[in-house]
């Protein structure tokens, strides 16, 4: 009886393993590019210019302006329905203001990783401006929540059409009044940009 139970359990396990979708390549590489429409921004700058005095600059805007973005990343296929990605790149926050995000993304594929079907993703990470902001640990936050439609192209290559909402809270460096260089950290009391918008992008996984 015990032997029968062991054989039955092993048989069920083998059937379950055979039913799983094959994962020929667990590590993938991604490139993603597209456009971002910023629908709302708020900035709050409070600093001491070199010339003296105090500057307080705050404003709410509904700009509906378009900026570009590009990401490069690596992806690990955890299961046939779940993968995780690490992405780096640059993205427009608003007009004439770029940021450099580092994202950790979770991808959920309800119909399987390589299926010609939609999937969903969400991510979060940090965002920096200049090298000096990295040295000063002046980091912001960024997050996406979106959906994509995947088209397998064969040989492990997939084309994705993506749409997502994005929120970013960013602490840019403030330029000197003459436009050359940036204010020292000790002269900046607060520097914050909050932006919300929608993204449309195309991704390639291989």
PDB file of C-alpha atoms in Angstrom:
ATOM      1  CA  UNK A   1       0.000   0.000   0.000  1.00  0.00           C
ATOM      2  CA  UNK A   2       2.786   2.365   0.901  1.00  0.00           C
ATOM      3  CA  UNK A   3       4.559   1.578  -2.368  1.00  0.00           C
ATOM      4  CA  UNK A   4       1.333   2.276  -4.274  1.00  0.00           C
ATOM      5  CA  UNK A   5       0.963   5.665  -2.589  1.00  0.00           C
ATOM      6  CA  UNK A   6       4.574   6.601  -3.373  1.00  0.00           C
ATOM      7  CA  UNK A   7       4.179   5.597  -7.030  1.00  0.00           C
ATOM      8  CA  UNK A   8       0.899   7.531  -7.260  1.00  0.00           C
ATOM      9  CA  UNK A   9       2.451  10.677  -5.783  1.00  0.00           C
ATOM     10  CA  UNK A  10       5.452  10.438  -8.109  1.00  0.00           C
ATOM     11  CA  UNK A  11       3.176   9.888 -11.112  1.00  0.00           C
ATOM     12  CA  UNK A  12       1.092  12.937 -10.252  1.00  0.00           C
ATOM     13  CA  UNK A  13       4.251  14.996  -9.818  1.00  0.00           C
ATOM     14  CA  UNK A  14       5.534  13.897 -13.250  1.00  0.00           C
ATOM     15  CA  UNK A  15       2.191  14.737 -14.864  1.00  0.00           C
ATOM     16  CA  UNK A  16       2.272  18.145 -13.226  1.00  0.00           C
ATOM     17  CA  UNK A  17       5.808  18.804 -14.448  1.00  0.00           C
ATOM     18  CA  UNK A  18       4.916  17.755 -17.982  1.00  0.00           C
ATOM     19  CA  UNK A  19       1.888  20.065 -17.950  1.00  0.00           C
ATOM     20  CA  UNK A  20       4.017  23.076 -17.124  1.00  0.00           C
ATOM     21  CA  UNK A  21       4.937  25.373 -19.996  1.00  0.00           C
ATOM     22  CA  UNK A  22       8.545  24.887 -21.091  1.00  0.00           C
ATOM     23  CA  UNK A  23      10.910  27.736 -20.229  1.00  0.00           C
ATOM     24  CA  UNK A  24      13.701  27.505 -22.764  1.00  0.00           C
ATOM     25  CA  UNK A  25      15.352  30.725 -21.683  1.00  0.00           C
ATOM     26  CA  UNK A  26      14.915  32.014 -18.141  1.00  0.00           C
ATOM     27  CA  UNK A  27      17.035  35.133 -18.675  1.00  0.00           C
ATOM     28  CA  UNK A  28      15.820  37.693 -21.207  1.00  0.00           C
ATOM     29  CA  UNK A  29      16.966  41.142 -22.253  1.00  0.00           C
ATOM     30  CA  UNK A  30      14.623  44.050 -22.824  1.00  0.00           C
ATOM     31  CA  UNK A  31      14.631  47.333 -24.659  1.00  0.00           C
ATOM     32  CA  UNK A  32      11.690  49.711 -24.345  1.00  0.00           C
ATOM     33  CA  UNK A  33      11.077  53.106 -25.861  1.00  0.00           C
ATOM     34  CA  UNK A  34       8.094  55.384 -26.156  1.00  0.00           C
ATOM     35  CA  UNK A  35       6.457  58.649 -25.211  1.00  0.00           C
ATOM     36  CA  UNK A  36       5.070  60.118 -22.010  1.00  0.00           C
ATOM     37  CA  UNK A  37       2.238  62.637 -21.733  1.00  0.00           C
ATOM     38  CA  UNK A  38       2.564  64.570 -18.476  1.00  0.00           C
ATOM     39  CA  UNK A  39      -0.904  65.608 -17.358  1.00  0.00           C
ATOM     40  CA  UNK A  40      -0.131  67.232 -13.997  1.00  0.00           C
ATOM     41  CA  UNK A  41       2.993  68.619 -12.330  1.00  0.00           C
ATOM     42  CA  UNK A  42       3.747  70.441  -9.129  1.00  0.00           C
ATOM     43  CA  UNK A  43       7.120  71.942  -8.332  1.00  0.00           C
ATOM     44  CA  UNK A  44       8.408  73.475  -5.117  1.00  0.00           C
ATOM     45  CA  UNK A  45      11.820  75.144  -5.124  1.00  0.00           C
ATOM     46  CA  UNK A  46      13.189  76.939  -2.077  1.00  0.00           C
ATOM     47  CA  UNK A  47      16.826  78.010  -2.286  1.00  0.00           C
ATOM     48  CA  UNK A  48      19.421  80.691  -1.589  1.00  0.00           C
ATOM     49  CA  UNK A  49      20.971  82.022  -4.813  1.00  0.00           C
ATOM     50  CA  UNK A  50      24.658  82.925  -4.900  1.00  0.00           C
ATOM     51  CA  UNK A  51      23.734  86.581  -5.456  1.00  0.00           C
ATOM     52  CA  UNK A  52      21.965  86.640  -2.107  1.00  0.00           C
ATOM     53  CA  UNK A  53      18.354  86.629  -0.966  1.00  0.00           C
ATOM     54  CA  UNK A  54      15.823  83.816  -0.899  1.00  0.00           C
ATOM     55  CA  UNK A  55      13.823  82.319  -3.771  1.00  0.00           C
ATOM     56  CA  UNK A  56      10.558  80.452  -3.247  1.00  0.00           C
ATOM     57  CA  UNK A  57       9.095  79.112  -6.481  1.00  0.00           C
ATOM     58  CA  UNK A  58       6.021  76.860  -6.442  1.00  0.00           C
ATOM     59  CA  UNK A  59       3.446  76.153  -9.130  1.00  0.00           C
ATOM     60  CA  UNK A  60       0.790  73.635 -10.238  1.00  0.00           C
ATOM     61  CA  UNK A  61       0.503  72.924 -13.940  1.00  0.00           C
ATOM     62  CA  UNK A  62      -1.563  70.809 -16.323  1.00  0.00           C
ATOM     63  CA  UNK A  63       0.874  70.899 -19.216  1.00  0.00           C
ATOM     64  CA  UNK A  64      -0.178  67.904 -21.367  1.00  0.00           C
ATOM     65  CA  UNK A  65       3.273  67.995 -22.911  1.00  0.00           C
ATOM     66  CA  UNK A  66       5.039  65.006 -24.453  1.00  0.00           C
ATOM     67  CA  UNK A  67       8.508  63.730 -23.621  1.00  0.00           C
ATOM     68  CA  UNK A  68      10.450  60.621 -24.587  1.00  0.00           C
ATOM     69  CA  UNK A  69      11.862  57.682 -22.688  1.00  0.00           C
ATOM     70  CA  UNK A  70      14.038  54.652 -23.224  1.00  0.00           C
ATOM     71  CA  UNK A  71      14.857  51.721 -20.942  1.00  0.00           C
ATOM     72  CA  UNK A  72      17.290  48.829 -21.141  1.00  0.00           C
ATOM     73  CA  UNK A  73      16.992  45.859 -18.837  1.00  0.00           C
ATOM     74  CA  UNK A  74      17.362  42.227 -17.931  1.00  0.00           C
ATOM     75  CA  UNK A  75      14.457  39.926 -17.086  1.00  0.00           C
ATOM     76  CA  UNK A  76      14.281  36.661 -15.175  1.00  0.00           C
ATOM     77  CA  UNK A  77      11.392  34.330 -15.957  1.00  0.00           C
ATOM     78  CA  UNK A  78      10.475  32.917 -12.542  1.00  0.00           C
ATOM     79  CA  UNK A  79       7.508  30.788 -13.639  1.00  0.00           C
ATOM     80  CA  UNK A  80       5.462  30.526 -16.859  1.00  0.00           C
ATOM     81  CA  UNK A  81       3.199  33.277 -15.490  1.00  0.00           C
ATOM     82  CA  UNK A  82       5.582  35.502 -13.552  1.00  0.00           C
ATOM     83  CA  UNK A  83       8.785  37.357 -14.412  1.00  0.00           C
ATOM     84  CA  UNK A  84      10.875  40.089 -12.817  1.00  0.00           C
ATOM     85  CA  UNK A  85      12.849  42.817 -14.595  1.00  0.00           C
ATOM     86  CA  UNK A  86      15.572  45.283 -13.671  1.00  0.00           C
ATOM     87  CA  UNK A  87      15.572  48.342 -15.955  1.00  0.00           C
ATOM     88  CA  UNK A  88      17.665  51.499 -16.264  1.00  0.00           C
ATOM     89  CA  UNK A  89      17.276  54.402 -18.665  1.00  0.00           C
ATOM     90  CA  UNK A  90      16.232  57.997 -18.987  1.00  0.00           C
ATOM     91  CA  UNK A  91      12.806  59.567 -19.099  1.00  0.00           C
ATOM     92  CA  UNK A  92      11.327  63.008 -19.480  1.00  0.00           C
ATOM     93  CA  UNK A  93       9.656  64.348 -16.340  1.00  0.00           C
ATOM     94  CA  UNK A  94       8.367  67.482 -18.017  1.00  0.00           C
ATOM     95  CA  UNK A  95       9.606  69.898 -20.677  1.00  0.00           C
ATOM     96  CA  UNK A  96      13.389  70.391 -20.452  1.00  0.00           C
ATOM     97  CA  UNK A  97      13.680  68.168 -17.367  1.00  0.00           C
ATOM     98  CA  UNK A  98      15.131  64.667 -17.666  1.00  0.00           C
ATOM     99  CA  UNK A  99      15.592  61.994 -15.025  1.00  0.00           C
ATOM    100  CA  UNK A 100      17.400  58.671 -14.883  1.00  0.00           C
ATOM    101  CA  UNK A 101      15.239  55.899 -13.346  1.00  0.00           C
ATOM    102  CA  UNK A 102      16.321  52.514 -11.974  1.00  0.00           C
ATOM    103  CA  UNK A 103      13.294  50.208 -11.823  1.00  0.00           C
ATOM    104  CA  UNK A 104      12.411  46.806 -10.407  1.00  0.00           C
ATOM    105  CA  UNK A 105       9.369  45.477 -12.277  1.00  0.00           C
ATOM    106  CA  UNK A 106       7.022  42.530 -11.734  1.00  0.00           C
ATOM    107  CA  UNK A 107       5.274  41.116 -14.820  1.00  0.00           C
ATOM    108  CA  UNK A 108       2.204  38.888 -14.533  1.00  0.00           C
ATOM    109  CA  UNK A 109       1.345  36.730 -17.580  1.00  0.00           C
ATOM    110  CA  UNK A 110      -2.053  35.094 -16.884  1.00  0.00           C
ATOM    111  CA  UNK A 111      -1.986  33.185 -20.188  1.00  0.00           C
ATOM    112  CA  UNK A 112       1.706  32.286 -20.142  1.00  0.00           C
ATOM    113  CA  UNK A 113       4.941  34.168 -20.765  1.00  0.00           C
ATOM    114  CA  UNK A 114       5.145  33.623 -24.513  1.00  0.00           C
ATOM    115  CA  UNK A 115       1.425  33.738 -25.279  1.00  0.00           C
ATOM    116  CA  UNK A 116      -0.085  36.047 -27.867  1.00  0.00           C
ATOM    117  CA  UNK A 117      -2.171  37.650 -25.132  1.00  0.00           C
ATOM    118  CA  UNK A 118      -2.189  40.636 -22.752  1.00  0.00           C
ATOM    119  CA  UNK A 119      -0.169  40.762 -19.546  1.00  0.00           C
ATOM    120  CA  UNK A 120       0.125  43.210 -16.656  1.00  0.00           C
ATOM    121  CA  UNK A 121       2.998  44.855 -14.823  1.00  0.00           C
ATOM    122  CA  UNK A 122       3.871  47.168 -11.994  1.00  0.00           C
ATOM    123  CA  UNK A 123       7.182  48.605 -10.882  1.00  0.00           C
ATOM    124  CA  UNK A 124       8.874  50.978  -8.518  1.00  0.00           C
ATOM    125  CA  UNK A 125      12.316  52.410  -8.137  1.00  0.00           C
ATOM    126  CA  UNK A 126      14.559  55.382  -7.648  1.00  0.00           C
ATOM    127  CA  UNK A 127      15.256  58.279  -9.946  1.00  0.00           C
ATOM    128  CA  UNK A 128      18.266  60.598 -10.057  1.00  0.00           C
ATOM    129  CA  UNK A 129      19.227  63.714 -11.988  1.00  0.00           C
ATOM    130  CA  UNK A 130      22.917  64.549 -12.245  1.00  0.00           C
ATOM    131  CA  UNK A 131      25.960  62.706 -10.914  1.00  0.00           C
ATOM    132  CA  UNK A 132      26.127  65.245  -8.088  1.00  0.00           C
ATOM    133  CA  UNK A 133      22.606  64.308  -6.984  1.00  0.00           C
ATOM    134  CA  UNK A 134      23.760  60.685  -6.714  1.00  0.00           C
ATOM    135  CA  UNK A 135      26.749  61.669  -4.577  1.00  0.00           C
ATOM    136  CA  UNK A 136      24.442  63.758  -2.379  1.00  0.00           C
ATOM    137  CA  UNK A 137      21.945  60.858  -2.148  1.00  0.00           C
ATOM    138  CA  UNK A 138      19.329  63.247  -3.521  1.00  0.00           C
ATOM    139  CA  UNK A 139      17.075  60.505  -4.845  1.00  0.00           C
ATOM    140  CA  UNK A 140      13.471  60.544  -5.987  1.00  0.00           C
ATOM    141  CA  UNK A 141      10.876  57.805  -6.496  1.00  0.00           C
ATOM    142  CA  UNK A 142       9.049  56.524  -9.572  1.00  0.00           C
ATOM    143  CA  UNK A 143       6.361  53.927 -10.213  1.00  0.00           C
ATOM    144  CA  UNK A 144       4.291  52.472 -13.060  1.00  0.00           C
ATOM    145  CA  UNK A 145       1.126  50.421 -13.286  1.00  0.00           C
ATOM    146  CA  UNK A 146       0.262  49.169 -16.732  1.00  0.00           C
ATOM    147  CA  UNK A 147      -0.782  46.537 -19.234  1.00  0.00           C
ATOM    148  CA  UNK A 148       0.736  45.233 -22.443  1.00  0.00           C
ATOM    149  CA  UNK A 149      -0.186  43.112 -25.423  1.00  0.00           C
ATOM    150  CA  UNK A 150       2.463  40.589 -26.431  1.00  0.00           C
ATOM    151  CA  UNK A 151       3.129  39.342 -29.959  1.00  0.00           C
ATOM    152  CA  UNK A 152       5.608  36.422 -30.175  1.00  0.00           C
ATOM    153  CA  UNK A 153       7.927  36.805 -33.174  1.00  0.00           C
ATOM    154  CA  UNK A 154       9.600  33.412 -32.880  1.00  0.00           C
ATOM    155  CA  UNK A 155      13.006  32.236 -31.648  1.00  0.00           C
ATOM    156  CA  UNK A 156      12.248  33.574 -28.162  1.00  0.00           C
ATOM    157  CA  UNK A 157      11.682  37.157 -29.370  1.00  0.00           C
ATOM    158  CA  UNK A 158       8.533  39.029 -28.343  1.00  0.00           C
ATOM    159  CA  UNK A 159       7.138  42.424 -29.294  1.00  0.00           C
ATOM    160  CA  UNK A 160       5.092  44.286 -26.667  1.00  0.00           C
ATOM    161  CA  UNK A 161       2.728  47.241 -26.987  1.00  0.00           C
ATOM    162  CA  UNK A 162       2.424  48.920 -23.590  1.00  0.00           C
ATOM    163  CA  UNK A 163       0.277  51.517 -21.839  1.00  0.00           C
ATOM    164  CA  UNK A 164       0.838  52.631 -18.256  1.00  0.00           C
ATOM    165  CA  UNK A 165       0.189  55.309 -15.679  1.00  0.00           C
ATOM    166  CA  UNK A 166       3.300  56.839 -14.123  1.00  0.00           C
ATOM    167  CA  UNK A 167       3.902  58.766 -10.904  1.00  0.00           C
ATOM    168  CA  UNK A 168       7.222  60.397 -10.156  1.00  0.00           C
ATOM    169  CA  UNK A 169       8.489  62.379  -7.182  1.00  0.00           C
ATOM    170  CA  UNK A 170      11.793  63.907  -8.170  1.00  0.00           C
ATOM    171  CA  UNK A 171      14.392  66.182  -6.560  1.00  0.00           C
ATOM    172  CA  UNK A 172      16.250  67.924  -9.393  1.00  0.00           C
ATOM    173  CA  UNK A 173      19.394  69.975  -8.930  1.00  0.00           C
ATOM    174  CA  UNK A 174      18.849  73.722  -9.306  1.00  0.00           C
ATOM    175  CA  UNK A 175      20.947  75.617 -11.818  1.00  0.00           C
ATOM    176  CA  UNK A 176      22.754  78.839 -11.030  1.00  0.00           C
ATOM    177  CA  UNK A 177      21.086  82.023 -12.242  1.00  0.00           C
ATOM    178  CA  UNK A 178      23.653  82.335 -15.046  1.00  0.00           C
ATOM    179  CA  UNK A 179      22.728  78.850 -16.276  1.00  0.00           C
ATOM    180  CA  UNK A 180      26.212  77.464 -15.682  1.00  0.00           C
ATOM    181  CA  UNK A 181      26.578  74.741 -13.084  1.00  0.00           C
ATOM    182  CA  UNK A 182      24.322  73.946 -10.148  1.00  0.00           C
ATOM    183  CA  UNK A 183      23.751  75.459  -6.736  1.00  0.00           C
ATOM    184  CA  UNK A 184      25.670  73.781  -3.899  1.00  0.00           C
ATOM    185  CA  UNK A 185      23.623  71.444  -1.757  1.00  0.00           C
ATOM    186  CA  UNK A 186      23.866  73.724   1.291  1.00  0.00           C
ATOM    187  CA  UNK A 187      22.056  76.501  -0.598  1.00  0.00           C
ATOM    188  CA  UNK A 188      19.067  74.317  -1.533  1.00  0.00           C
ATOM    189  CA  UNK A 189      16.418  74.043   1.181  1.00  0.00           C
ATOM    190  CA  UNK A 190      13.877  72.144  -0.908  1.00  0.00           C
ATOM    191  CA  UNK A 191      13.725  70.986  -4.515  1.00  0.00           C
ATOM    192  CA  UNK A 192      10.820  68.803  -5.517  1.00  0.00           C
ATOM    193  CA  UNK A 193       8.855  67.981  -8.658  1.00  0.00           C
ATOM    194  CA  UNK A 194       5.801  65.729  -8.568  1.00  0.00           C
ATOM    195  CA  UNK A 195       4.418  64.577 -11.925  1.00  0.00           C
ATOM    196  CA  UNK A 196       1.610  62.297 -13.091  1.00  0.00           C
ATOM    197  CA  UNK A 197       1.012  61.111 -16.616  1.00  0.00           C
ATOM    198  CA  UNK A 198       0.421  58.304 -19.092  1.00  0.00           C
ATOM    199  CA  UNK A 199       2.927  56.350 -21.147  1.00  0.00           C
ATOM    200  CA  UNK A 200       2.689  54.586 -24.497  1.00  0.00           C
ATOM    201  CA  UNK A 201       5.655  52.459 -25.451  1.00  0.00           C
ATOM    202  CA  UNK A 202       6.946  49.552 -27.511  1.00  0.00           C
ATOM    203  CA  UNK A 203       9.097  46.867 -25.966  1.00  0.00           C
ATOM    204  CA  UNK A 204      11.269  44.106 -27.367  1.00  0.00           C
ATOM    205  CA  UNK A 205      12.185  41.019 -25.361  1.00  0.00           C
ATOM    206  CA  UNK A 206      14.820  38.594 -26.598  1.00  0.00           C
TER     207      UNK A 206
END
